[in-house]
C-alpha positions as protocol buffer text, in pm:
chain_id: "A"
residue {
  index: 1
  type: MET
  ca { x: 1895 y: 1710 z: 2130 }
}
residue {
  index: 2
  type: THR
  ca { x: 2112 y: 1699 z: 2442 }
}
residue {
  index: 3
  type: ALA
  ca { x: 1910 y: 1402 z: 2565 }
}
residue {
  index: 4
  type: HIS
  ca { x: 1964 y: 1222 z: 2233 }
}
residue {
  index: 5
  type: LEU
  ca { x: 2340 y: 1281 z: 2247 }
}
residue {
  index: 6
  type: ALA
  ca { x: 2347 y: 1154 z: 2605 }
}
residue {
  index: 7
  type: GLU
  ca { x: 2161 y: 843 z: 2492 }
}
residue {
  index: 8
  type: LEU
  ca { x: 2410 y: 782 z: 2212 }
}
residue {
  index: 9
  type: TYR
  ca { x: 2694 y: 820 z: 2461 }
}
residue {
  index: 10
  type: ARG
  ca { x: 2529 y: 562 z: 2684 }
}
residue {
  index: 11
  type: TYR
  ca { x: 2533 y: 316 z: 2392 }
}
residue {
  index: 12
  type: ARG
  ca { x: 2897 y: 388 z: 2301 }
}
residue {
  index: 13
  type: VAL
  ca { x: 3016 y: 35 z: 2388 }
}
residue {
  index: 14
  type: LEU
  ca { x: 2742 y: -123 z: 2176 }
}
residue {
  index: 15
  type: ILE
  ca { x: 2823 y: 113 z: 1888 }
}
residue {
  index: 16
  type: ALA
  ca { x: 3195 y: 25 z: 1907 }
}
residue {
  index: 17
  type: THR
  ca { x: 3112 y: -347 z: 1916 }
}
residue {
  index: 18
  type: LEU
  ca { x: 2889 y: -319 z: 1610 }
}
residue {
  index: 19
  type: VAL
  ca { x: 3151 y: -117 z: 1421 }
}
residue {
  index: 20
  type: VAL
  ca { x: 3411 y: -388 z: 1483 }
}
residue {
  index: 21
  type: ARG
  ca { x: 3161 y: -655 z: 1382 }
}
residue {
  index: 22
  type: GLU
  ca { x: 3077 y: -465 z: 1063 }
}
residue {
  index: 23
  type: LEU
  ca { x: 3444 y: -432 z: 966 }
}
residue {
  index: 24
  type: ARG
  ca { x: 3510 y: -800 z: 1030 }
}
residue {
  index: 25
  type: ALA
  ca { x: 3202 y: -906 z: 833 }
}
residue {
  index: 26
  type: ARG
  ca { x: 3298 y: -678 z: 544 }
}
residue {
  index: 27
  type: TYR
  ca { x: 3632 y: -851 z: 491 }
}
residue {
  index: 28
  type: ARG
  ca { x: 3546 y: -1203 z: 613 }
}
residue {
  index: 29
  type: GLY
  ca { x: 3647 y: -1461 z: 355 }
}
residue {
  index: 30
  type: SER
  ca { x: 3853 y: -1204 z: 165 }
}
residue {
  index: 31
  type: LEU
  ca { x: 4210 y: -1301 z: 84 }
}
residue {
  index: 32
  type: LEU
  ca { x: 4338 y: -944 z: 113 }
}
residue {
  index: 33
  type: GLY
  ca { x: 4114 y: -838 z: 403 }
}
residue {
  index: 34
  type: PHE
  ca { x: 4178 y: -483 z: 524 }
}
residue {
  index: 35
  type: LEU
  ca { x: 4417 y: -424 z: 234 }
}
residue {
  index: 36
  type: TRP
  ca { x: 4107 y: -346 z: 30 }
}
residue {
  index: 37
  type: SER
  ca { x: 4088 y: -23 z: 230 }
}
residue {
  index: 38
  type: PHE
  ca { x: 4398 y: 81 z: 33 }
}
residue {
  index: 39
  type: LEU
  ca { x: 4333 y: -97 z: -295 }
}
residue {
  index: 40
  type: ASN
  ca { x: 3981 y: 29 z: -367 }
}
residue {
  index: 41
  type: PRO
  ca { x: 4068 y: 401 z: -361 }
}
residue {
  index: 42
  type: LEU
  ca { x: 4399 y: 331 z: -538 }
}
residue {
  index: 43
  type: LEU
  ca { x: 4229 y: 151 z: -827 }
}
residue {
  index: 44
  type: LEU
  ca { x: 3967 y: 424 z: -858 }
}
residue {
  index: 45
  type: MET
  ca { x: 4233 y: 692 z: -847 }
}
residue {
  index: 46
  type: GLY
  ca { x: 4431 y: 512 z: -1117 }
}
residue {
  index: 47
  type: VAL
  ca { x: 4135 y: 523 z: -1355 }
}
residue {
  index: 48
  type: TYR
  ca { x: 4069 y: 893 z: -1297 }
}
residue {
  index: 49
  type: VAL
  ca { x: 4438 y: 986 z: -1326 }
}
residue {
  index: 50
  type: LEU
  ca { x: 4457 y: 799 z: -1657 }
}
residue {
  index: 51
  type: VAL
  ca { x: 4154 y: 981 z: -1795 }
}
residue {
  index: 52
  type: PHE
  ca { x: 4208 y: 1333 z: -1660 }
}
residue {
  index: 53
  type: SER
  ca { x: 4585 y: 1359 z: -1632 }
}
residue {
  index: 54
  type: VAL
  ca { x: 4702 y: 1148 z: -1926 }
}
residue {
  index: 55
  type: TYR
  ca { x: 4419 y: 1178 z: -2180 }
}
residue {
  index: 56
  type: LEU
  ca { x: 4260 y: 1514 z: -2094 }
}
residue {
  index: 57
  type: ARG
  ca { x: 4585 y: 1659 z: -1955 }
}
residue {
  index: 58
  type: VAL
  ca { x: 4453 y: 1856 z: -1657 }
}
residue {
  index: 59
  type: PRO
  ca { x: 4719 y: 2130 z: -1603 }
}
residue {
  index: 60
  type: LEU
  ca { x: 4794 y: 2061 z: -1237 }
}
residue {
  index: 61
  type: GLU
  ca { x: 5129 y: 1932 z: -1116 }
}
residue {
  index: 62
  type: GLY
  ca { x: 5091 y: 1640 z: -876 }
}
residue {
  index: 63
  type: TYR
  ca { x: 4737 y: 1578 z: -999 }
}
residue {
  index: 64
  type: ALA
  ca { x: 4733 y: 1222 z: -861 }
}
residue {
  index: 65
  type: VAL
  ca { x: 4788 y: 1348 z: -505 }
}
residue {
  index: 66
  type: PHE
  ca { x: 4535 y: 1629 z: -552 }
}
residue {
  index: 67
  type: LEU
  ca { x: 4279 y: 1376 z: -671 }
}
residue {
  index: 68
  type: PHE
  ca { x: 4354 y: 1132 z: -388 }
}
residue {
  index: 69
  type: SER
  ca { x: 4318 y: 1401 z: -120 }
}
residue {
  index: 70
  type: GLY
  ca { x: 3964 y: 1473 z: -241 }
}
residue {
  index: 71
  type: LEU
  ca { x: 3867 y: 1119 z: -333 }
}
residue {
  index: 72
  type: LEU
  ca { x: 3925 y: 970 z: 13 }
}
residue {
  index: 73
  type: PRO
  ca { x: 3676 y: 1193 z: 201 }
}
residue {
  index: 74
  type: TRP
  ca { x: 3429 y: 1149 z: -84 }
}
residue {
  index: 75
  type: LEU
  ca { x: 3450 y: 770 z: -54 }
}
residue {
  index: 76
  type: TRP
  ca { x: 3387 y: 796 z: 321 }
}
residue {
  index: 77
  type: PHE
  ca { x: 3080 y: 1013 z: 257 }
}
residue {
  index: 78
  type: SER
  ca { x: 2930 y: 817 z: -33 }
}
residue {
  index: 79
  type: SER
  ca { x: 3003 y: 471 z: 111 }
}
residue {
  index: 80
  type: SER
  ca { x: 2852 y: 572 z: 446 }
}
residue {
  index: 81
  type: LEU
  ca { x: 2527 y: 692 z: 293 }
}
residue {
  index: 82
  type: GLY
  ca { x: 2514 y: 406 z: 43 }
}
residue {
  index: 83
  type: HIS
  ca { x: 2535 y: 154 z: 326 }
}
residue {
  index: 84
  type: ALA
  ca { x: 2326 y: 344 z: 582 }
}
residue {
  index: 85
  type: VAL
  ca { x: 2025 y: 391 z: 353 }
}
residue {
  index: 86
  type: GLY
  ca { x: 1949 y: 18 z: 359 }
}
residue {
  index: 87
  type: VAL
  ca { x: 2085 y: -78 z: 699 }
}
residue {
  index: 88
  type: ILE
  ca { x: 1754 y: -72 z: 891 }
}
residue {
  index: 89
  type: VAL
  ca { x: 1573 y: -264 z: 617 }
}
residue {
  index: 90
  type: GLY
  ca { x: 1849 y: -523 z: 632 }
}
residue {
  index: 91
  type: SER
  ca { x: 1852 y: -546 z: 1012 }
}
residue {
  index: 92
  type: GLY
  ca { x: 1487 y: -622 z: 1081 }
}
residue {
  index: 93
  type: ALA
  ca { x: 1561 y: -879 z: 1351 }
}
residue {
  index: 94
  type: LEU
  ca { x: 1752 y: -620 z: 1554 }
}
residue {
  index: 95
  type: VAL
  ca { x: 1506 y: -336 z: 1495 }
}
residue {
  index: 96
  type: LYS
  ca { x: 1213 y: -547 z: 1615 }
}
residue {
  index: 97
  type: ARG
  ca { x: 1371 y: -598 z: 1954 }
}
residue {
  index: 98
  type: VAL
  ca { x: 1186 y: -385 z: 2207 }
}
residue {
  index: 99
  type: PHE
  ca { x: 1482 y: -206 z: 2362 }
}
residue {
  index: 100
  type: PHE
  ca { x: 1716 y: -187 z: 2063 }
}
residue {
  index: 101
  type: PRO
  ca { x: 1811 y: 174 z: 1968 }
}
residue {
  index: 102
  type: ALA
  ca { x: 1766 y: 168 z: 1590 }
}
residue {
  index: 103
  type: GLU
  ca { x: 1942 y: 502 z: 1540 }
}
residue {
  index: 104
  type: ILE
  ca { x: 2279 y: 346 z: 1611 }
}
residue {
  index: 105
  type: LEU
  ca { x: 2262 y: 134 z: 1294 }
}
residue {
  index: 106
  type: PRO
  ca { x: 2316 y: 420 z: 1044 }
}
residue {
  index: 107
  type: LEU
  ca { x: 2577 y: 566 z: 1280 }
}
residue {
  index: 108
  type: VAL
  ca { x: 2764 y: 234 z: 1273 }
}
residue {
  index: 109
  type: SER
  ca { x: 2768 y: 258 z: 892 }
}
residue {
  index: 110
  type: VAL
  ca { x: 2923 y: 605 z: 912 }
}
residue {
  index: 111
  type: LEU
  ca { x: 3180 y: 507 z: 1175 }
}
residue {
  index: 112
  type: SER
  ca { x: 3288 y: 185 z: 1001 }
}
residue {
  index: 113
  type: ASN
  ca { x: 3354 y: 382 z: 683 }
}
residue {
  index: 114
  type: LEU
  ca { x: 3538 y: 643 z: 890 }
}
residue {
  index: 115
  type: ALA
  ca { x: 3766 y: 358 z: 1003 }
}
residue {
  index: 116
  type: ASN
  ca { x: 3838 y: 275 z: 638 }
}
residue {
  index: 117
  type: PHE
  ca { x: 3910 y: 642 z: 570 }
}
residue {
  index: 118
  type: LEU
  ca { x: 4156 y: 661 z: 861 }
}
residue {
  index: 119
  type: LEU
  ca { x: 4327 y: 341 z: 745 }
}
residue {
  index: 120
  type: SER
  ca { x: 4382 y: 504 z: 404 }
}
residue {
  index: 121
  type: LEU
  ca { x: 4536 y: 826 z: 540 }
}
residue {
  index: 122
  type: PRO
  ca { x: 4889 y: 681 z: 582 }
}
residue {
  index: 123
  type: LEU
  ca { x: 4880 y: 594 z: 212 }
}
residue {
  index: 124
  type: LEU
  ca { x: 4795 y: 956 z: 130 }
}
residue {
  index: 125
  type: ILE
  ca { x: 5088 y: 1073 z: 344 }
}
residue {
  index: 126
  type: VAL
  ca { x: 5318 y: 838 z: 152 }
}
residue {
  index: 127
  type: PHE
  ca { x: 5192 y: 984 z: -176 }
}
residue {
  index: 128
  type: LEU
  ca { x: 5250 y: 1339 z: -54 }
}
residue {
  index: 129
  type: LEU
  ca { x: 5609 y: 1264 z: 43 }
}
residue {
  index: 130
  type: ALA
  ca { x: 5675 y: 1066 z: -276 }
}
residue {
  index: 131
  type: PHE
  ca { x: 5566 y: 1365 z: -486 }
}
residue {
  index: 132
  type: GLY
  ca { x: 5783 y: 1601 z: -281 }
}
residue {
  index: 133
  type: ILE
  ca { x: 5490 y: 1775 z: -113 }
}
residue {
  index: 134
  type: ARG
  ca { x: 5583 y: 1886 z: 239 }
}
residue {
  index: 135
  type: LEU
  ca { x: 5361 y: 1828 z: 538 }
}
residue {
  index: 136
  type: THR
  ca { x: 5273 y: 2165 z: 690 }
}
residue {
  index: 137
  type: PRO
  ca { x: 5117 y: 2292 z: 1016 }
}
residue {
  index: 138
  type: ALA
  ca { x: 4789 y: 2320 z: 821 }
}
residue {
  index: 139
  type: LEU
  ca { x: 4739 y: 1951 z: 902 }
}
residue {
  index: 140
  type: ALA
  ca { x: 4637 y: 2067 z: 1251 }
}
residue {
  index: 141
  type: PHE
  ca { x: 4298 y: 2152 z: 1096 }
}
residue {
  index: 142
  type: LEU
  ca { x: 4238 y: 1788 z: 998 }
}
residue {
  index: 143
  type: PRO
  ca { x: 4046 y: 1697 z: 1320 }
}
residue {
  index: 144
  type: LEU
  ca { x: 3806 y: 1987 z: 1255 }
}
residue {
  index: 145
  type: LEU
  ca { x: 3739 y: 1862 z: 901 }
}
residue {
  index: 146
  type: LEU
  ca { x: 3685 y: 1509 z: 1032 }
}
residue {
  index: 147
  type: LEU
  ca { x: 3439 y: 1631 z: 1294 }
}
residue {
  index: 148
  type: LEU
  ca { x: 3239 y: 1839 z: 1045 }
}
residue {
  index: 149
  type: GLN
  ca { x: 3221 y: 1552 z: 799 }
}
residue {
  index: 150
  type: LEU
  ca { x: 3121 y: 1308 z: 1073 }
}
residue {
  index: 151
  type: VAL
  ca { x: 2834 y: 1532 z: 1188 }
}
residue {
  index: 152
  type: LEU
  ca { x: 2720 y: 1606 z: 831 }
}
residue {
  index: 153
  type: THR
  ca { x: 2729 y: 1243 z: 720 }
}
residue {
  index: 154
  type: ALA
  ca { x: 2559 y: 1114 z: 1034 }
}
residue {
  index: 155
  type: GLY
  ca { x: 2292 y: 1383 z: 1001 }
}
residue {
  index: 156
  type: LEU
  ca { x: 2210 y: 1265 z: 649 }
}
residue {
  index: 157
  type: ALA
  ca { x: 2241 y: 892 z: 724 }
}
residue {
  index: 158
  type: LEU
  ca { x: 1979 y: 901 z: 1002 }
}
residue {
  index: 159
  type: PRO
  ca { x: 1678 y: 1026 z: 802 }
}
residue {
  index: 160
  type: LEU
  ca { x: 1776 y: 837 z: 485 }
}
residue {
  index: 161
  type: SER
  ca { x: 1784 y: 505 z: 671 }
}
residue {
  index: 162
  type: ALA
  ca { x: 1440 y: 569 z: 823 }
}
residue {
  index: 163
  type: LEU
  ca { x: 1278 y: 709 z: 508 }
}
residue {
  index: 164
  type: ASN
  ca { x: 1396 y: 411 z: 304 }
}
residue {
  index: 165
  type: VAL
  ca { x: 1198 y: 181 z: 532 }
}
residue {
  index: 166
  type: HIS
  ca { x: 875 y: 353 z: 423 }
}
residue {
  index: 167
  type: LEU
  ca { x: 973 y: 432 z: 64 }
}
residue {
  index: 168
  type: ARG
  ca { x: 1226 y: 195 z: -92 }
}
residue {
  index: 169
  type: ASP
  ca { x: 1279 y: 436 z: -382 }
}
residue {
  index: 170
  type: VAL
  ca { x: 1496 y: 645 z: -149 }
}
residue {
  index: 171
  type: GLU
  ca { x: 1789 y: 409 z: -206 }
}
residue {
  index: 172
  type: GLN
  ca { x: 1764 y: 446 z: -585 }
}
residue {
  index: 173
  type: ILE
  ca { x: 1723 y: 823 z: -565 }
}
residue {
  index: 174
  type: LEU
  ca { x: 2026 y: 849 z: -338 }
}
residue {
  index: 175
  type: GLY
  ca { x: 2245 y: 660 z: -585 }
}
residue {
  index: 176
  type: ASN
  ca { x: 2166 y: 912 z: -858 }
}
residue {
  index: 177
  type: LEU
  ca { x: 2210 y: 1210 z: -627 }
}
residue {
  index: 178
  type: LEU
  ca { x: 2553 y: 1085 z: -522 }
}
residue {
  index: 179
  type: ILE
  ca { x: 2663 y: 1071 z: -885 }
}
residue {
  index: 180
  type: LEU
  ca { x: 2547 y: 1430 z: -931 }
}
residue {
  index: 181
  type: LEU
  ca { x: 2719 y: 1545 z: -610 }
}
residue {
  index: 182
  type: PHE
  ca { x: 3044 y: 1379 z: -717 }
}
residue {
  index: 183
  type: PHE
  ca { x: 3069 y: 1599 z: -1025 }
}
residue {
  index: 184
  type: LEU
  ca { x: 2947 y: 1908 z: -838 }
}
residue {
  index: 185
  type: SER
  ca { x: 3232 y: 1874 z: -586 }
}
residue {
  index: 186
  type: PRO
  ca { x: 3597 y: 1967 z: -655 }
}
residue {
  index: 187
  type: ILE
  ca { x: 3734 y: 1612 z: -667 }
}
residue {
  index: 188
  type: LEU
  ca { x: 3837 y: 1572 z: -1031 }
}
residue {
  index: 189
  type: TYR
  ca { x: 3912 y: 1941 z: -1084 }
}
residue {
  index: 190
  type: PRO
  ca { x: 4044 y: 2231 z: -870 }
}
residue {
  index: 191
  type: VAL
  ca { x: 3808 y: 2503 z: -749 }
}
residue {
  index: 192
  type: SER
  ca { x: 4001 y: 2755 z: -960 }
}
residue {
  index: 193
  type: THR
  ca { x: 3840 y: 2607 z: -1273 }
}
residue {
  index: 194
  type: VAL
  ca { x: 3492 y: 2706 z: -1150 }
}
residue {
  index: 195
  type: PRO
  ca { x: 3395 y: 3051 z: -1291 }
}
residue {
  index: 196
  type: ALA
  ca { x: 3416 y: 3325 z: -1026 }
}
residue {
  index: 197
  type: TRP
  ca { x: 3054 y: 3433 z: -1081 }
}
residue {
  index: 198
  type: LEU
  ca { x: 2937 y: 3076 z: -1013 }
}
residue {
  index: 199
  type: GLN
  ca { x: 3142 y: 3008 z: -700 }
}
residue {
  index: 200
  type: PRO
  ca { x: 2898 y: 3162 z: -443 }
}
residue {
  index: 201
  type: LEU
  ca { x: 2631 y: 2920 z: -568 }
}
residue {
  index: 202
  type: TYR
  ca { x: 2882 y: 2637 z: -608 }
}
residue {
  index: 203
  type: PHE
  ca { x: 2987 y: 2653 z: -242 }
}
residue {
  index: 204
  type: LEU
  ca { x: 2628 y: 2615 z: -122 }
}
residue {
  index: 205
  type: ASN
  ca { x: 2711 y: 2249 z: -176 }
}
residue {
  index: 206
  type: PRO
  ca { x: 2867 y: 2167 z: 165 }
}
residue {
  index: 207
  type: LEU
  ca { x: 3083 y: 1895 z: 12 }
}
residue {
  index: 208
  type: ALA
  ca { x: 3254 y: 2155 z: -206 }
}
residue {
  index: 209
  type: GLY
  ca { x: 3386 y: 2348 z: 94 }
}
residue {
  index: 210
  type: LEU
  ca { x: 3463 y: 2030 z: 286 }
}
residue {
  index: 211
  type: ILE
  ca { x: 3665 y: 1865 z: 11 }
}
residue {
  index: 212
  type: GLN
  ca { x: 3839 y: 2195 z: -66 }
}
residue {
  index: 213
  type: GLY
  ca { x: 3939 y: 2199 z: 302 }
}
residue {
  index: 214
  type: TYR
  ca { x: 4101 y: 1855 z: 276 }
}
residue {
  index: 215
  type: GLN
  ca { x: 4284 y: 1956 z: -42 }
}
residue {
  index: 216
  type: ASN
  ca { x: 4407 y: 2274 z: 124 }
}
residue {
  index: 217
  type: VAL
  ca { x: 4554 y: 2105 z: 431 }
}
residue {
  index: 218
  type: PHE
  ca { x: 4704 y: 1807 z: 245 }
}
residue {
  index: 219
  type: PHE
  ca { x: 4794 y: 1923 z: -106 }
}
residue {
  index: 220
  type: PHE
  ca { x: 4827 y: 2302 z: -92 }
}
residue {
  index: 221
  type: GLY
  ca { x: 4957 y: 2326 z: 267 }
}
residue {
  index: 222
  type: ALA
  ca { x: 4707 y: 2600 z: 354 }
}
residue {
  index: 223
  type: PRO
  ca { x: 4430 y: 2632 z: 614 }
}
residue {
  index: 224
  type: PRO
  ca { x: 4069 y: 2573 z: 506 }
}
residue {
  index: 225
  type: HIS
  ca { x: 3873 y: 2862 z: 361 }
}
residue {
  index: 226
  type: TRP
  ca { x: 3684 y: 2982 z: 668 }
}
residue {
  index: 227
  type: LEU
  ca { x: 3378 y: 3120 z: 490 }
}
residue {
  index: 228
  type: HIS
  ca { x: 3330 y: 2797 z: 297 }
}
residue {
  index: 229
  type: LEU
  ca { x: 3391 y: 2594 z: 612 }
}
residue {
  index: 230
  type: GLY
  ca { x: 3130 y: 2805 z: 791 }
}
residue {
  index: 231
  type: VAL
  ca { x: 2875 y: 2698 z: 528 }
}
residue {
  index: 232
  type: VAL
  ca { x: 2977 y: 2337 z: 591 }
}
residue {
  index: 233
  type: ALA
  ca { x: 2933 y: 2381 z: 967 }
}
residue {
  index: 234
  type: LEU
  ca { x: 2584 y: 2529 z: 924 }
}
residue {
  index: 235
  type: PHE
  ca { x: 2480 y: 2247 z: 693 }
}
residue {
  index: 236
  type: ALA
  ca { x: 2631 y: 1985 z: 924 }
}
residue {
  index: 237
  type: LEU
  ca { x: 2453 y: 2117 z: 1232 }
}
residue {
  index: 238
  type: GLY
  ca { x: 2124 y: 2160 z: 1045 }
}
residue {
  index: 239
  type: ALA
  ca { x: 2150 y: 1813 z: 894 }
}
residue {
  index: 240
  type: PHE
  ca { x: 2218 y: 1648 z: 1230 }
}
residue {
  index: 241
  type: VAL
  ca { x: 1942 y: 1828 z: 1421 }
}
residue {
  index: 242
  type: GLY
  ca { x: 1691 y: 1793 z: 1137 }
}
residue {
  index: 243
  type: GLY
  ca { x: 1796 y: 1439 z: 1057 }
}
residue {
  index: 244
  type: TYR
  ca { x: 1759 y: 1323 z: 1415 }
}
residue {
  index: 245
  type: TRP
  ca { x: 1417 y: 1489 z: 1432 }
}
residue {
  index: 246
  type: VAL
  ca { x: 1300 y: 1305 z: 1119 }
}
residue {
  index: 247
  type: PHE
  ca { x: 1434 y: 976 z: 1252 }
}
residue {
  index: 248
  type: ASP
  ca { x: 1262 y: 1031 z: 1586 }
}
residue {
  index: 249
  type: ARG
  ca { x: 930 y: 1096 z: 1412 }
}
residue {
  index: 250
  type: LEU
  ca { x: 956 y: 769 z: 1219 }
}
residue {
  index: 251
  type: ARG
  ca { x: 1112 y: 557 z: 1494 }
}
residue {
  index: 252
  type: ASP
  ca { x: 792 y: 394 z: 1624 }
}
residue {
  index: 253
  type: SER
  ca { x: 687 y: 269 z: 1280 }
}
residue {
  index: 254
  type: LEU
  ca { x: 1021 y: 115 z: 1180 }
}
residue {
  index: 255
  type: ALA
  ca { x: 965 y: -225 z: 1343 }
}
residue {
  index: 256
  type: GLU
  ca { x: 625 y: -257 z: 1171 }
}
residue {
  index: 257
  type: GLU
  ca { x: 758 y: -177 z: 824 }
}
residue {
  index: 258
  type: VAL
  ca { x: 1082 y: -379 z: 802 }
}
């Protein structure tokens, strides 16, 4: 694993170049360009606020900010995997080059969506201040949350991108699993609405503890729940080590299958 990390570090300039290229390609020809980084989550948030705050009347003051603080990391996660799962299939010309490191392609997907996430954070800060929610020292835990989510997402993106080359159903299965995960994570509702007897099982979903962590540091002004974050860390490390192993096992057959 150390050798793999050293190899990724050696390709850092290529990874950065591909991330920039991906971001430019994503918004090329678009009138609003990078503004879509703000507009997409805003429009989605508007729909959910209308349904859950106005129609269903979720009893949580500042619900829009609560929702936004959980929706942004979810969009980074789901968009990263949704793009990464098909990135090797769609980059056959690159993968077939003898010395091209195919593992950087799913990582570029994760990092380019991280850039979108970071671009959206100032908007979240504006929302917090507009709703009278103070910024607290708990924000110091944000880099830890970002690191855990980066490792977890990259660890899932690697095997998914390789498995989809051999079995194209993976992309369809992933889409359905992401819908399920969305509702099994505390994005639309606070953790307090989950029955106490169910919470130990509920927090086996690493996204539950991760998104709760973001909501704590942004909305509630509290540090992350350390036990739940420990579960996230274990899943993230296991996903990255296991995911890289799966990718490595399939690496030699990728060029033949795309």
